[in-house]
CSV table of C-alpha atoms and ligand atoms in Angstrom, one decimal:
chain,number,residue,atom,x,y,z
A,1,UNK,CA,79.6,-7.4,-43.9
A,2,UNK,CA,75.9,-8.1,-44.1
A,3,UNK,CA,73.8,-8.5,-47.2
A,4,UNK,CA,70.0,-8.7,-47.2
A,5,UNK,CA,68.2,-9.8,-50.4
A,6,UNK,CA,64.6,-9.3,-51.3
A,7,UNK,CA,63.4,-11.7,-54.0
A,8,UNK,CA,60.2,-11.9,-56.0
A,9,UNK,CA,58.6,-14.0,-58.7
A,10,UNK,CA,61.2,-13.0,-61.3
A,11,UNK,CA,63.9,-15.1,-59.7
A,12,UNK,CA,61.8,-18.3,-60.1
A,13,UNK,CA,60.7,-17.4,-63.7
A,14,UNK,CA,63.8,-19.1,-65.1
A,15,UNK,CA,62.7,-22.2,-63.3
A,16,UNK,CA,59.5,-22.1,-65.3
A,17,UNK,CA,57.2,-20.7,-62.6
A,18,UNK,CA,54.9,-18.0,-63.9
A,19,UNK,CA,55.3,-14.5,-62.4
A,20,UNK,CA,52.1,-12.5,-61.5
A,21,UNK,CA,52.0,-9.3,-63.5
A,22,UNK,CA,54.0,-10.1,-66.6
A,23,UNK,CA,52.3,-10.9,-69.9
A,24,UNK,CA,51.2,-14.6,-69.6
A,25,UNK,CA,51.5,-14.1,-65.8
A,26,UNK,CA,49.7,-16.3,-63.3
A,27,UNK,CA,46.8,-13.9,-62.9
A,28,UNK,CA,46.2,-13.3,-66.5
A,29,UNK,CA,43.4,-15.9,-66.3
A,30,UNK,CA,42.3,-15.0,-62.8
A,31,UNK,CA,41.2,-11.7,-61.3
A,32,UNK,CA,43.5,-11.1,-58.2
A,33,UNK,CA,40.4,-10.5,-56.1
A,34,UNK,CA,39.0,-13.9,-57.1
A,35,UNK,CA,41.9,-15.9,-55.7
A,36,UNK,CA,44.2,-14.0,-53.5
A,37,UNK,CA,42.1,-12.5,-50.6
A,38,UNK,CA,40.3,-13.9,-47.6
A,39,UNK,CA,37.0,-12.7,-49.1
A,40,UNK,CA,37.7,-14.7,-52.3
A,41,UNK,CA,38.3,-17.8,-50.2
A,42,UNK,CA,35.1,-17.4,-48.3
A,43,UNK,CA,33.2,-16.8,-51.5
A,44,UNK,CA,34.5,-19.7,-53.6
A,45,UNK,CA,36.9,-22.0,-51.6
A,46,UNK,CA,36.9,-24.7,-54.3
A,47,UNK,CA,38.2,-22.2,-56.9
A,48,UNK,CA,40.9,-20.9,-54.6
A,49,UNK,CA,42.0,-24.4,-53.4
A,50,UNK,CA,42.1,-25.7,-57.0
A,51,UNK,CA,44.3,-22.7,-58.0
A,52,UNK,CA,46.8,-23.4,-55.2
A,53,UNK,CA,46.6,-27.2,-55.6
A,54,UNK,CA,47.8,-26.7,-59.3
A,55,UNK,CA,50.6,-24.4,-58.2
A,56,UNK,CA,51.7,-26.7,-55.4
A,57,UNK,CA,52.0,-29.5,-57.9
A,58,UNK,CA,53.9,-27.3,-60.4
A,59,UNK,CA,56.4,-26.1,-57.8
A,60,UNK,CA,57.3,-29.6,-56.9
A,61,UNK,CA,58.2,-30.3,-60.5
A,62,UNK,CA,60.4,-27.1,-60.8
A,63,UNK,CA,64.1,-27.0,-60.1
A,64,UNK,CA,66.2,-24.2,-58.6
A,65,UNK,CA,68.0,-22.2,-61.3
A,66,UNK,CA,71.5,-20.6,-61.4
A,67,UNK,CA,70.3,-17.5,-59.5
A,68,UNK,CA,69.0,-19.5,-56.5
A,69,UNK,CA,72.2,-21.5,-56.5
A,70,UNK,CA,74.4,-18.3,-56.7
A,71,UNK,CA,72.6,-16.8,-53.6
A,72,UNK,CA,73.3,-20.0,-51.7
A,73,UNK,CA,77.0,-19.8,-52.7
A,74,UNK,CA,77.0,-16.2,-51.5
A,75,UNK,CA,75.6,-17.3,-48.1
A,76,UNK,CA,78.1,-20.2,-47.8
A,77,UNK,CA,81.2,-18.1,-48.7
A,78,UNK,CA,80.3,-14.9,-46.9
A,79,UNK,CA,79.0,-17.0,-43.9
A,80,UNK,CA,82.4,-18.7,-43.6
A,81,UNK,CA,84.1,-15.3,-43.3
A,82,UNK,CA,81.5,-13.1,-41.5
A,83,UNK,CA,79.2,-15.5,-39.6
A,84,UNK,CA,76.1,-17.5,-40.4
A,85,UNK,CA,73.8,-14.5,-40.6
A,86,UNK,CA,75.9,-12.6,-43.1
A,87,UNK,CA,73.3,-13.2,-45.8
A,88,UNK,CA,69.5,-13.1,-45.3
A,89,UNK,CA,67.0,-13.7,-48.1
A,90,UNK,CA,63.6,-12.2,-47.6
A,91,UNK,CA,61.4,-13.8,-50.2
A,92,UNK,CA,57.9,-12.9,-51.4
A,93,UNK,CA,57.9,-16.3,-53.2
A,94,UNK,CA,55.9,-19.1,-51.8
A,95,UNK,CA,58.0,-21.8,-53.6
A,96,UNK,CA,60.8,-23.6,-51.9
A,97,UNK,CA,63.5,-23.0,-54.6
A,98,UNK,CA,65.8,-21.0,-52.4
A,99,UNK,CA,66.0,-23.8,-49.9
A,100,UNK,CA,66.4,-26.5,-52.5
A,101,UNK,CA,69.1,-24.3,-54.1
A,102,UNK,CA,71.0,-24.5,-50.9
A,103,UNK,CA,70.1,-21.3,-49.0
A,104,UNK,CA,69.4,-21.7,-45.2
A,105,UNK,CA,68.6,-18.2,-44.0
A,106,UNK,CA,65.3,-17.6,-45.8
A,107,UNK,CA,62.3,-15.6,-44.6
A,108,UNK,CA,59.1,-16.3,-46.4
A,109,UNK,CA,57.1,-13.1,-45.9
A,110,UNK,CA,54.1,-14.2,-48.0
A,111,UNK,CA,53.9,-17.8,-46.6
A,112,UNK,CA,54.7,-21.1,-48.2
A,113,UNK,CA,52.9,-23.3,-50.7
A,114,UNK,CA,54.1,-26.5,-49.1
A,115,UNK,CA,52.5,-25.6,-45.8
A,116,UNK,CA,48.8,-25.8,-44.8
A,117,UNK,CA,47.2,-23.6,-42.1
A,118,UNK,CA,44.3,-24.7,-40.0
A,119,UNK,CA,41.8,-21.9,-39.5
A,120,UNK,CA,40.3,-23.7,-36.5
A,121,UNK,CA,43.5,-24.4,-34.4
A,122,UNK,CA,46.0,-22.2,-36.3
A,123,UNK,CA,48.3,-25.3,-36.6
A,124,UNK,CA,50.7,-25.3,-39.6
A,125,UNK,CA,51.6,-28.5,-41.4
A,126,UNK,CA,54.0,-29.3,-44.1
A,127,UNK,CA,51.7,-30.2,-47.0
A,128,UNK,CA,52.7,-31.6,-50.4
A,129,UNK,CA,49.3,-32.9,-51.6
A,130,UNK,CA,46.0,-31.4,-52.5
A,131,UNK,CA,43.6,-29.5,-50.2
A,132,UNK,CA,40.6,-29.3,-52.4
A,133,UNK,CA,38.9,-32.4,-50.9
A,134,UNK,CA,39.0,-30.9,-47.4
A,135,UNK,CA,41.4,-33.2,-45.5
A,136,UNK,CA,41.3,-33.1,-41.7
A,137,UNK,CA,43.9,-31.0,-39.8
A,138,UNK,CA,46.5,-33.4,-38.3
A,139,UNK,CA,46.3,-31.5,-35.1
A,140,UNK,CA,42.7,-30.9,-34.3
A,141,UNK,CA,40.9,-33.2,-36.8
A,142,UNK,CA,38.7,-30.4,-38.2
A,143,UNK,CA,38.6,-30.1,-42.0
A,144,UNK,CA,39.5,-26.4,-42.1
A,145,UNK,CA,42.9,-26.3,-43.8
A,146,UNK,CA,43.8,-23.5,-46.2
A,147,UNK,CA,47.0,-22.6,-48.1
A,148,UNK,CA,49.4,-21.1,-45.6
A,149,UNK,CA,49.8,-18.0,-47.7
A,150,UNK,CA,49.4,-14.2,-47.1
A,151,UNK,CA,46.6,-12.8,-49.1
A,152,UNK,CA,45.8,-9.2,-49.7
A,153,UNK,CA,44.7,-7.5,-46.5
A,154,UNK,CA,46.4,-10.1,-44.3
A,155,UNK,CA,49.5,-9.3,-42.2
A,156,UNK,CA,52.8,-10.5,-43.6
A,157,UNK,CA,54.8,-13.1,-41.7
A,158,UNK,CA,58.0,-12.6,-39.7
A,159,UNK,CA,57.9,-8.8,-39.5
A,160,UNK,CA,60.4,-8.6,-36.7
A,161,UNK,CA,63.0,-10.8,-38.5
A,162,UNK,CA,62.5,-8.8,-41.7
A,163,UNK,CA,63.2,-5.5,-39.9
A,164,UNK,CA,66.2,-6.9,-38.1
A,165,UNK,CA,67.7,-8.1,-41.4
A,166,UNK,CA,67.0,-4.6,-42.9
A,167,UNK,CA,68.4,-2.6,-40.0
A,168,UNK,CA,71.9,-3.9,-40.0
A,169,UNK,CA,72.7,-4.6,-43.6
A,170,UNK,CA,75.4,-3.0,-45.7
A,171,UNK,CA,73.9,-4.0,-49.0
A,172,UNK,CA,70.2,-4.5,-49.8
A,173,UNK,CA,69.6,-6.2,-53.1
A,174,UNK,CA,66.2,-6.6,-54.8
A,175,UNK,CA,65.8,-9.4,-57.3
A,176,UNK,CA,62.9,-10.1,-59.7
A,177,UNK,CA,60.1,-8.1,-58.2
A,178,UNK,CA,57.9,-5.4,-59.7
A,179,UNK,CA,57.7,-3.5,-56.5
A,180,UNK,CA,53.9,-3.2,-56.6
A,181,UNK,CA,53.0,-4.9,-53.4
A,182,UNK,CA,53.5,-3.4,-49.9
A,183,UNK,CA,55.1,-3.6,-47.5
A,184,UNK,CA,57.8,-5.5,-49.6
A,185,UNK,CA,57.9,-2.6,-52.1
A,186,UNK,CA,59.0,-0.2,-49.4
A,187,UNK,CA,61.8,-2.2,-47.9
A,188,UNK,CA,64.7,-1.0,-50.2
A,189,UNK,CA,63.9,2.7,-49.4
A,190,UNK,CA,63.9,1.8,-45.7
A,191,UNK,CA,67.2,0.0,-45.9
A,192,UNK,CA,68.7,3.0,-47.9
A,193,UNK,CA,67.5,5.4,-45.1
A,194,UNK,CA,69.5,3.3,-42.7
A,195,UNK,CA,72.6,3.5,-44.8
A,196,UNK,CA,72.6,0.4,-47.0
A,197,UNK,CA,73.8,0.4,-50.6
A,198,UNK,CA,70.8,-0.7,-52.7
A,199,UNK,CA,70.9,-2.7,-55.9
A,200,UNK,CA,68.2,-3.9,-58.3
A,201,UNK,CA,68.6,-7.0,-60.4
A,202,UNK,CA,65.6,-7.4,-62.6
A,203,UNK,CA,64.5,-8.0,-66.2
A,204,UNK,CA,63.4,-4.4,-66.5
A,205,UNK,CA,63.8,-1.2,-64.5
A,206,UNK,CA,61.0,-0.8,-61.9
A,207,UNK,CA,61.6,2.9,-61.4
A,208,UNK,CA,62.7,2.8,-57.7
A,209,UNK,CA,65.7,4.8,-56.5
A,210,UNK,CA,68.6,2.2,-56.4
A,211,UNK,CA,72.3,3.0,-56.2
A,212,UNK,CA,72.9,0.4,-58.9
A,213,UNK,CA,70.7,-1.4,-61.5
A,214,UNK,CA,71.6,-4.6,-63.4
A,215,UNK,CA,69.0,-5.6,-65.9
A,216,UNK,CA,68.5,-9.1,-67.5
A,217,UNK,CA,67.2,-12.6,-66.6
A,218,UNK,CA,68.0,-13.4,-63.0
A,219,UNK,CA,69.7,-16.8,-63.9
A,220,UNK,CA,72.2,-14.8,-66.0
A,221,UNK,CA,72.9,-11.7,-64.0
A,222,UNK,CA,72.7,-12.9,-60.4
A,223,UNK,CA,75.7,-15.4,-60.7
A,224,UNK,CA,77.8,-12.6,-62.2
A,225,UNK,CA,76.8,-10.1,-59.4
A,226,UNK,CA,77.5,-12.7,-56.7
A,227,UNK,CA,81.0,-13.4,-58.2
A,228,UNK,CA,81.7,-9.6,-58.4
A,229,UNK,CA,80.6,-9.1,-54.8
A,230,UNK,CA,82.7,-12.0,-53.5
A,231,UNK,CA,85.9,-10.6,-55.2
A,232,UNK,CA,85.1,-7.1,-53.8
A,233,UNK,CA,84.8,-8.2,-50.2
B,1,LIG,C1,62.3,-11.2,-64.0
B,1,LIG,C2,62.3,-12.3,-64.8
B,1,LIG,C3,63.5,-13.0,-64.9
B,1,LIG,C4,60.4,-11.6,-64.9
B,1,LIG,N1,64.6,-12.5,-64.3
B,1,LIG,N2,63.4,-10.7,-63.4
B,1,LIG,C5,50.7,0.5,-48.5
B,1,LIG,C6,50.3,1.2,-49.6
B,1,LIG,C7,49.3,0.7,-50.5
B,1,LIG,C8,48.7,-0.5,-50.2
B,1,LIG,C9,49.2,-1.2,-49.2
B,1,LIG,C10,50.1,-0.7,-48.3
B,1,LIG,N3,50.4,-1.6,-47.3
B,1,LIG,C11,49.5,-2.7,-47.5
B,1,LIG,C12,48.8,-2.5,-48.6
B,1,LIG,C13,47.8,-3.4,-49.2
B,1,LIG,C14,48.4,-4.5,-50.0
B,1,LIG,C15,49.1,-4.0,-51.2
B,1,LIG,O1,50.3,-3.9,-51.3
B,1,LIG,N4,48.3,-3.7,-52.3
B,1,LIG,C16,48.9,-3.3,-53.5
B,1,LIG,C17,48.1,-3.9,-54.7
B,1,LIG,C18,49.0,-1.8,-53.5
B,1,LIG,N5,49.3,-5.3,-49.2
B,1,LIG,C19,48.9,-6.2,-48.3
B,1,LIG,O2,47.7,-6.5,-48.2
B,1,LIG,C20,49.9,-7.0,-47.5
B,1,LIG,N6,49.5,-7.0,-46.2
B,1,LIG,C21,49.7,-6.0,-45.3
B,1,LIG,O3,50.4,-5.1,-45.6
B,1,LIG,O4,49.1,-6.1,-44.1
B,1,LIG,C22,48.9,-4.9,-43.4
B,1,LIG,C23,47.9,-4.1,-44.1
B,1,LIG,C24,46.8,-4.6,-44.8
B,1,LIG,C25,45.9,-3.8,-45.5
B,1,LIG,C26,46.1,-2.4,-45.6
B,1,LIG,C27,47.2,-1.9,-44.9
B,1,LIG,C28,48.1,-2.7,-44.2
B,1,LIG,C29,49.9,-8.5,-48.0
B,1,LIG,C30,50.4,-8.6,-49.3
B,1,LIG,C31,50.3,-10.1,-49.7
B,1,LIG,C32,50.7,-10.3,-51.2
B,1,LIG,N7,50.4,-11.6,-51.5
B,1,LIG,C33,50.6,-12.0,-52.9
B,1,LIG,C34,49.7,-13.2,-53.2
B,1,LIG,C35,50.2,-14.5,-52.5
B,1,LIG,C36,49.3,-15.6,-53.0
B,1,LIG,C37,49.8,-16.1,-54.3
B,1,LIG,O5,51.0,-16.4,-54.5
B,1,LIG,O6,48.9,-16.4,-55.1
B,1,LIG,O7,52.0,-12.3,-53.1
B,1,LIG,S1,50.3,-10.8,-54.1
B,1,LIG,C38,51.6,-11.3,-55.2
B,1,LIG,O8,52.4,-10.2,-55.5
B,1,LIG,C39,52.4,-12.4,-54.5
B,1,LIG,C40,53.8,-11.9,-54.7
B,1,LIG,O9,54.6,-12.3,-53.7
B,1,LIG,C41,53.6,-10.4,-54.8
B,1,LIG,C42,54.7,-9.6,-55.4
B,1,LIG,O10,54.8,-10.0,-56.8
B,1,LIG,P1,56.2,-10.0,-57.5
B,1,LIG,O11,57.0,-11.1,-56.9
B,1,LIG,O12,56.8,-8.7,-57.5
B,1,LIG,O13,55.8,-10.5,-59.0
B,1,LIG,P2,55.4,-9.6,-60.2
B,1,LIG,O14,54.9,-10.6,-61.2
B,1,LIG,O15,54.6,-8.5,-59.9
B,1,LIG,O16,56.8,-9.1,-60.8
B,1,LIG,C43,57.8,-9.9,-61.3
B,1,LIG,C44,59.0,-9.1,-61.7
B,1,LIG,O17,60.1,-9.9,-62.1
B,1,LIG,C45,58.8,-8.1,-62.8
B,1,LIG,O18,59.4,-6.8,-62.5
B,1,LIG,C46,59.5,-8.7,-64.0
B,1,LIG,O19,60.1,-7.7,-64.9
B,1,LIG,C47,60.6,-9.5,-63.3
B,1,LIG,N8,61.0,-10.7,-64.1
B,1,LIG,N9,61.1,-12.5,-65.4
B,1,LIG,C48,64.5,-11.4,-63.5
B,1,LIG,N10,63.7,-14.1,-65.7
């Protein structure tokens, strides 16, 4: 039995992290094209660095919620019976709340806020502080660090691992994402084509074709879903 789970901003909303496209979302005060593309970074690096510095700080104040912890429990319990890779989380989120909630098998397809990428040497470094003052890259010494995040028009990370997790899963669950950003938005349909049962757990219906939909706040509905799944298996 293998379960692959795609998560988005909605799973971290109950930890106090703003989503992108909901009312009062992160981008309400920013045009996406001003902060989340390579062109935006070239045009105004200070604005972009400040935006991510604030979010890096906020993420470190946030705590995993019951939904993150329930997915970790699913991984632990299913892993004990079906092997370490029985549960894979593919997350679009750049926070580290899945890991701090106890999950191990996590793929960050849009990068990580607590990582800095050097555009000179392509080195990656765990980074908790600010980038706005242009610190030197610990590898090459050049001050060209940027947030290690996938912006629009850039290739997603870990494509091979994502498709491996999608190809051989029995259940593909989608939690807390509006399904507006590709290629993430197409993964459930691809898993269904390969024979997986699909389920959406979200605050509201997102209109995709899922075998099952459970609506409500992730911190409430995910623990219930996990417990049901563990009794079924
Ligand atoms: C709750 C809740 C609660 C609230 N409980 N639920 C194919 C077709 C068309 C376009 C493209 C395509 N392929 C590629 C593209 C272009 C582009 C794209 O998709 N554009 C769209 C606008 C159409 N994609 C890309 O550029 C990607 N790269 C790529 O494909 O490379 C190859 C390529 C390039 C160019 C052309 C063709 C191919 C890269 C995408 C990178 C996305 N990066 C971002 C920003 C990261 C930086 C940052 O964080 O600032 O990642 S965009 C942003 O959206 C962020 C998120 O990960 C992503 C998804 O958002 P998410 O998680 O769904 O959040 P929301 O806010 O939208 O939704 C929250 C949901 O939760 C809602 O439904 C709520 O109801 C729910 N919710 N509270 C449960 N308590």
